[in-house]
Amino acid sequence: MLKTFPETLVSQLLAGNRRALARTITAVENEAPESVEILKTLYPYTGRAYTIGITGAPGTGKSCLVTALTQHLRKQNKTVGIIAVDPTSPFTGGAVLGDRFRMRDLSGDSGVFIRSMASRGHLGGLARTTYDVMRVMDAAGFDIIIIETVGAGQNEVEIVKAADTTIVVEAPGLGDDIQAIKAGILEIADILVVNKADSPLVQNTVRALKAMLDLGHRQRLVAHHGQLMAQTDSTGAPEYDFREVPIIQTVAINGQGISTLVEAIDAHRSYLAENGIRQDRQRARLQGELIARLKETLLKNLLDTVPDETFDQLIESLLARQIDPVSAVQSLLNPQRPLS
Amino acid sequence: MENRKIRVLIAKPGLDGHDRGAKVIARSLRDAGMEVIYTGLRQTPEMIVEAALQEDVDVIGMSILSGAHMALTPRVIELMHESGLDDVKVIIGGIIPDEDVPALKSMGVSEVFGPGTNTDDIVKHIRTVVSV
Ligand SMILES: Nc1nc2c(ncn2[C@@H]2O[C@H](COP(=O)(O)OP(=O)(O)OP(=O)(O)O)[C@@H](O)[C@H]2O)c(=O)[nH]1
Ligand SMILES: [Mg+2]
């Protein structure tokens, strides 16, 4: 393949070249050496797009919902970048990325750009580099970026850190309704969607969701050194999020309920802006990122100075119970101090 | 720490029938560690090339049963050229008469795989033509 210099790629991307955008995303997704320079150059152009995360169990209709939502946003003349994450097979490292198949009605529109990503072994619903790919799309100038997570139906908390508005999608008839609504997934929802509202069972799902929401106030997840956690007594009085989470019924395959959903997104967007929450969240997100990157770099720098044999010896000593893990860390940090 | 994967778009252009064959290929490529973007039935050349561009794939694989290969293929290749995708490889699977194969290859198709092709051969071919 022809090698294009990162500067050329970036200036083409900023000029609206879609091929340059696609290739930049690849470099960033692959963590290619030039991606460091690319992300550095693009950073000043980021922070403009509004990001919407869509998560929920497999088959609830996330991809169809992304399609319907995008069609609606396009009527409002907003450009839309879509990142659709599907799981990588843990056995082969390969993936079949099928979300795009459900988004075929969006083809031929130059105001839309769809990119499929494999999770590449990362847990939490996104790929390791999804956030950086979002930044690339942001710099490319899309008004809205929509991210569809891996459909695992639990533990997709990562999307909260990446998105301004997080939508959790449920659908009737996916076995036990309560079972599908695992603890944790409700806490992350800014908006709940019950899709497939053309099903006769829809009211059961809506009722189950309402009951769960009524169980108590939602504890707001706060960022603490880069980790989202519910506030506990040790960090002061818990902060509750009193905003009511709307439950919206949609039929993604015919567009029913989508305008109500868009209104709910706009309302949430205003809520974030009026209360300074978007800013707070961005600060927390950047703080988290800074700490995560710092950890990674410090660890790498340290390990680079430790010879493999020293490391292996230490593991043997741990196995033989000659040293405990905390002391092992101390000895790595202070190599001049002899092992006791 | 670069983590490069071969990316392949699998499409089923034309108006005919089913996509069982295309799905089998998609799964074998996944099992060979590739990332496969599956776009399904009734893809127009425009849709195929647009998807290949956005997904930045290394290979476009088309499954064609309808006999429309001599019409669809040059159109896809023309659009690829217009979009600057000349370095993307094209492979074709399906029912293609032997006498059409040289013409397809002279258009720029990298290989044609008939019915009953061992999927390992497709994997091997892709690994050969795509430099990772
Ligand atoms: N009846 C009905 N079917 C729907 C609706 N929305 C989606 N579907 C169908 O549900 C199936 C799954 O839709 P997708 O959009 O692929 O679901 P998904 O959540 O993206 O699935 P994964 O990405 O695999 O987790 C498809 O067969 C859709 O046609 C709806 O509102 N009503
Ligand atoms: Mg999907």
Coordinates of N, CA, C and O in Angstrom, one line a residue, chain A residues 1 18-19 22-23 26 29-33 89 92-97 100-101 104 107-109 112-116 118 120 128, chain B residues 1-5 7 26-27 30-31 33-41 43 47 50-51 53-56 83-85 87 131:
Chain A
M1 N 0.8 -1.2 0.0 CA 0.0 0.0 0.0 C 0.9 1.3 0.0 O 1.9 1.3 0.6
R18 N -13.0 11.6 2.4 CA -13.5 10.5 3.2 C -12.5 9.3 3.2 O -12.5 8.5 4.1
R19 N -11.7 9.2 2.1 CA -10.7 8.1 2.0 C -9.7 8.4 3.1 O -9.2 7.5 3.8
A22 N -11.1 7.4 6.4 CA -11.1 6.0 6.6 C -9.7 5.4 7.0 O -9.5 4.6 7.9
R23 N -8.7 6.0 6.3 CA -7.3 5.5 6.5 C -6.8 6.0 7.8 O -6.0 5.3 8.5
T26 N -8.1 3.7 10.4 CA -7.3 2.4 10.5 C -6.0 2.6 11.3 O -5.7 1.7 12.1
E29 N -7.0 2.8 14.9 CA -7.5 1.5 15.4 C -6.4 0.5 15.6 O -6.4 -0.2 16.5
N30 N -5.4 0.5 14.7 CA -4.3 -0.4 14.8 C -3.2 0.0 15.7 O -2.2 -0.7 15.9
E31 N -3.3 1.2 16.3 CA -2.3 1.8 17.1 C -0.9 1.8 16.3 O 0.1 1.4 16.9
A32 N -1.0 2.2 15.1 CA 0.2 2.2 14.2 C 1.1 3.3 14.8 O 0.6 4.3 15.4
P33 N 2.4 3.3 14.5 CA 3.3 4.3 15.1 C 2.9 5.7 14.8 O 3.0 6.6 15.6
S89 N -13.9 -12.7 18.0 CA -13.9 -14.1 18.5 C -12.6 -14.3 19.4 O -11.5 -14.1 18.9
T92 N -10.2 -17.1 17.7 CA -9.4 -16.9 16.4 C -8.9 -15.5 16.2 O -8.1 -15.3 15.3
G93 N -9.4 -14.6 17.0 CA -8.9 -13.2 16.8 C -9.6 -12.5 15.6 O -9.4 -11.3 15.4
G94 N -10.5 -13.2 14.9 CA -11.2 -12.7 13.8 C -12.6 -12.2 14.3 O -13.0 -12.4 15.4
A95 N -13.3 -11.6 13.3 CA -14.7 -11.1 13.7 C -15.5 -11.0 12.4 O -15.0 -10.7 11.3
V96 N -16.8 -11.3 12.6 CA -17.8 -10.9 11.5 C -18.5 -9.7 12.0 O -19.2 -9.7 13.1
L97 N -18.4 -8.6 11.3 CA -19.0 -7.3 11.7 C -20.3 -7.2 11.0 O -20.3 -6.9 9.8
R100 N -23.3 -3.2 10.0 CA -23.5 -2.4 8.8 C -24.6 -2.9 7.9 O -25.3 -2.2 7.2
F101 N -24.7 -4.2 7.9 CA -25.8 -4.9 7.2 C -27.2 -4.3 7.5 O -28.0 -4.2 6.6
R104 N -28.0 -0.6 5.9 CA -27.9 -0.4 4.4 C -28.7 0.8 3.9 O -28.4 1.4 2.9
S107 N -26.9 4.0 3.0 CA -25.9 4.1 2.0 C -26.2 5.2 1.0 O -27.4 5.5 0.7
G108 N -25.2 5.7 0.4 CA -25.4 6.8 -0.7 C -25.6 8.2 -0.1 O -25.9 9.1 -0.9
D109 N -25.5 8.3 1.2 CA -25.6 9.7 1.8 C -24.3 10.2 2.2 O -23.6 9.6 3.1
V112 N -23.3 10.9 5.9 CA -23.2 9.8 6.9 C -21.9 9.0 6.6 O -21.5 8.8 5.5
F113 N -21.2 8.6 7.7 CA -20.0 7.8 7.6 C -20.1 6.7 8.6 O -20.2 7.0 9.8
I114 N -20.1 5.4 8.1 CA -20.2 4.3 9.1 C -18.9 3.5 9.1 O -18.3 3.2 8.1
R115 N -18.5 3.3 10.3 CA -17.2 2.5 10.5 C -17.5 1.3 11.5 O -18.0 1.6 12.6
S116 N -17.2 0.1 11.1 CA -17.4 -1.0 11.9 C -16.1 -1.3 12.6 O -15.0 -1.2 12.0
A118 N -14.0 -4.1 15.4 CA -14.1 -5.3 16.2 C -13.5 -4.9 17.6 O -12.7 -4.1 17.7
R120 N -11.6 -6.5 19.5 CA -10.2 -7.0 19.7 C -9.9 -7.3 21.1 O -8.8 -6.9 21.6
R128 N -10.5 -1.0 22.5 CA -9.6 -0.2 23.2 C -9.4 1.2 22.6 O -9.3 2.2 23.3
Chain B
M1 N 3.6 -1.8 19.1 CA 2.3 -2.4 19.6 C 1.3 -2.4 18.5 O 0.1 -2.5 18.7
E2 N 1.7 -2.2 17.2 CA 0.8 -2.1 16.1 C 0.0 -3.4 16.0 O 0.6 -4.5 16.1
N3 N -1.3 -3.3 15.8 CA -2.2 -4.5 15.8 C -3.0 -4.4 14.5 O -4.0 -3.8 14.4
R4 N -2.4 -5.0 13.5 CA -3.0 -4.9 12.2 C -3.8 -6.2 11.9 O -3.3 -7.3 12.2
K5 N -5.0 -6.0 11.3 CA -5.8 -7.2 10.9 C -6.2 -7.0 9.5 O -6.4 -5.9 9.0
R7 N -8.7 -6.9 6.7 CA -10.2 -6.5 6.7 C -10.7 -6.9 5.3 O -10.2 -6.5 4.3
A26 N -17.6 -15.8 4.9 CA -17.4 -14.8 6.0 C -16.9 -15.5 7.3 O -16.0 -15.0 7.9
R27 N -17.6 -16.6 7.6 CA -17.2 -17.3 8.8 C -15.8 -17.9 8.7 O -15.0 -17.9 9.7
R30 N -13.3 -15.2 9.2 CA -13.2 -14.9 10.6 C -12.3 -15.9 11.4 O -11.5 -15.6 12.1
D31 N -12.6 -17.2 11.1 CA -11.8 -18.2 11.7 C -10.4 -18.2 11.4 O -9.5 -18.8 12.1
G33 N -8.8 -15.5 11.4 CA -8.3 -14.3 12.2 C -8.6 -13.0 11.4 O -8.0 -11.9 11.9
M34 N -9.4 -13.0 10.4 CA -9.6 -11.7 9.7 C -10.9 -11.0 10.2 O -11.7 -11.6 10.9
E35 N -11.0 -9.7 9.9 CA -12.2 -9.0 10.3 C -13.0 -8.8 9.0 O -12.6 -8.3 8.0
V36 N -14.2 -9.3 9.1 CA -15.1 -9.4 7.9 C -16.3 -8.5 8.1 O -17.0 -8.6 9.0
I37 N -16.5 -7.6 7.1 CA -17.6 -6.7 7.1 C -18.6 -7.4 6.2 O -18.4 -7.5 5.0
Y38 N -19.7 -7.8 6.8 CA -20.7 -8.5 6.0 C -21.9 -7.6 5.6 O -22.5 -7.0 6.5
T39 N -22.0 -7.4 4.3 CA -23.0 -6.4 3.9 C -24.3 -7.1 3.3 O -25.3 -6.4 3.1
G40 N -24.3 -8.4 3.0 CA -25.5 -9.1 2.7 C -26.0 -8.9 1.3 O -25.2 -8.5 0.4
L41 N -27.2 -9.2 1.1 CA -27.9 -9.3 -0.2 C -28.1 -8.0 -0.9 O -28.2 -7.0 -0.3
Q43 N -26.6 -5.9 -3.0 CA -25.8 -4.7 -2.9 C -25.5 -4.2 -4.3 O -25.1 -5.0 -5.2
M47 N -23.0 0.8 -3.5 CA -23.0 0.5 -2.1 C -21.7 -0.3 -1.7 O -21.2 0.0 -0.6
E50 N -18.7 2.2 -1.7 CA -18.8 3.1 -0.6 C -18.5 2.4 0.7 O -17.7 3.0 1.5
A51 N -19.0 1.2 0.9 CA -18.7 0.5 2.2 C -17.2 0.1 2.2 O -16.5 0.3 3.3
L53 N -14.7 1.8 1.0 CA -14.0 3.0 1.3 C -14.1 3.3 2.8 O -13.1 3.5 3.4
Q54 N -15.3 3.3 3.3 CA -15.5 3.7 4.7 C -14.8 2.7 5.6 O -14.2 3.1 6.7
E55 N -14.9 1.5 5.3 CA -14.3 0.4 6.2 C -12.8 0.2 5.9 O -12.2 -0.6 6.6
D56 N -12.3 0.9 4.9 CA -10.9 0.7 4.6 C -10.4 -0.7 4.5 O -9.5 -1.1 5.2
S83 N -12.8 6.2 -6.7 CA -12.7 6.5 -5.3 C -11.3 6.4 -4.8 O -11.0 6.4 -3.6
G84 N -10.3 6.0 -5.7 CA -8.9 5.9 -5.2 C -8.7 4.6 -4.5 O -7.7 4.5 -3.7
L85 N -9.5 3.6 -4.8 CA -9.3 2.3 -4.1 C -8.6 1.3 -5.0 O -8.8 0.1 -4.9
D87 N -5.7 0.0 -4.8 CA -4.9 -1.0 -4.2 C -5.7 -2.0 -3.4 O -5.2 -3.0 -2.8
S131 N -0.4 -7.5 1.8 CA 0.8 -7.5 2.6 C 0.5 -6.8 3.9 O 0.1 -5.7 4.0

